[in-house]
Amino acid sequence: MTDTISAVSAVPATIANDGSEASIVSATVLTDGAPAAAGVSVSWTATGGKVSDATSTTDANGIAQISVTATSSTVVVTAAIGLSTMDKTITTYTPLAAPIVVNASSDDDYTLDHYDISFGVQAEIPFYNNVALGQTVQFFWGDIDNISFIITETEHPPFVIDVTHALSPDCLKDGTYNVYYVVTDQAGNSTKSSTLNITVADGGSTVPTLPAASVSEADPYININDAGDGVDVVIAYPGMVADDLVTFYWNGFDKSERQITGTEATDDYKVVDGDTSITFTVPMEAFYPNGTGYEGYAEVYYTVETTGSSVLALSDTKQCLVDTLAP
């Protein structure tokens, strides 16, 4: 019996040249002219790109697949069985600057965890090459939801997207999402950005094991006078050691328990020898969302990541009454 490769296809046939997108390459295998049985091994190589696997096997339809990412302007993928080989050329494009998703980075494999989601998720379309009036910029969170902007003299990048409130709640369900934007000019020509592969891993609630932060100005209300030069949040917990990474989160809510955009604050600090407490300052702007004070409350909590530990410890949440509508 003789195995031969009869066709090689790639979907999509054009991908970003920075490795942020993958093309699924399929080889159709025949055995003595008929579709091959499952289990026939195909070898793969690529010039100008990287293959996900050096070999793969045919399925019940006689098709073997791999994925390929690009490292240059053109990718040539070769499928081989013995002396039977066939090439497939994949073209590439230079993508625009990748979007930014706050609290997701290469350090955590672009993962949004329970704490990130509780704090509220924001994304940003950065300033990109060749920004021009009249362009339409469409931001996509996978195939779940999208939002569009039009470039004007007063509306232009960076654009900030409140994923938690402006997009579908399904965007923050556990899963993996391709996050990107597409810029279309007035002639209808479109260019795509580099893609971020964002993983949402809420994981449910974590039991707090650390004491709540202290906010002396919450006595019980934080008012205009208190907020004028920022509000200090003091954190102290048992077992504080050098290199602990402490991150605090602050969020404001109205009297109906609805989160208020523009009241968020967060920062982190790496503990050094001799520290017994840490002070973060919530800036005045967090008490005046959209330039106006509010009446309601704020919640503050913190997390501690200890070097060498895979466990992220959570504090109790402290609630502080806020009234920055009156002195």
Coordinates of C-alpha atoms in Angstrom, one line a residue, residues 38 49-50 96 199 293 302 310:
A38 CA -7.1 6.8 10.7
G49 CA 7.1 29.8 10.9
K50 CA 6.7 27.4 13.7
L96 CA -1.3 46.9 14.6
T199 CA -7.9 33.3 29.8
G293 CA -18.7 63.3 44.1
Y302 CA -5.8 43.1 49.4
S310 CA 1.3 29.1 44.5

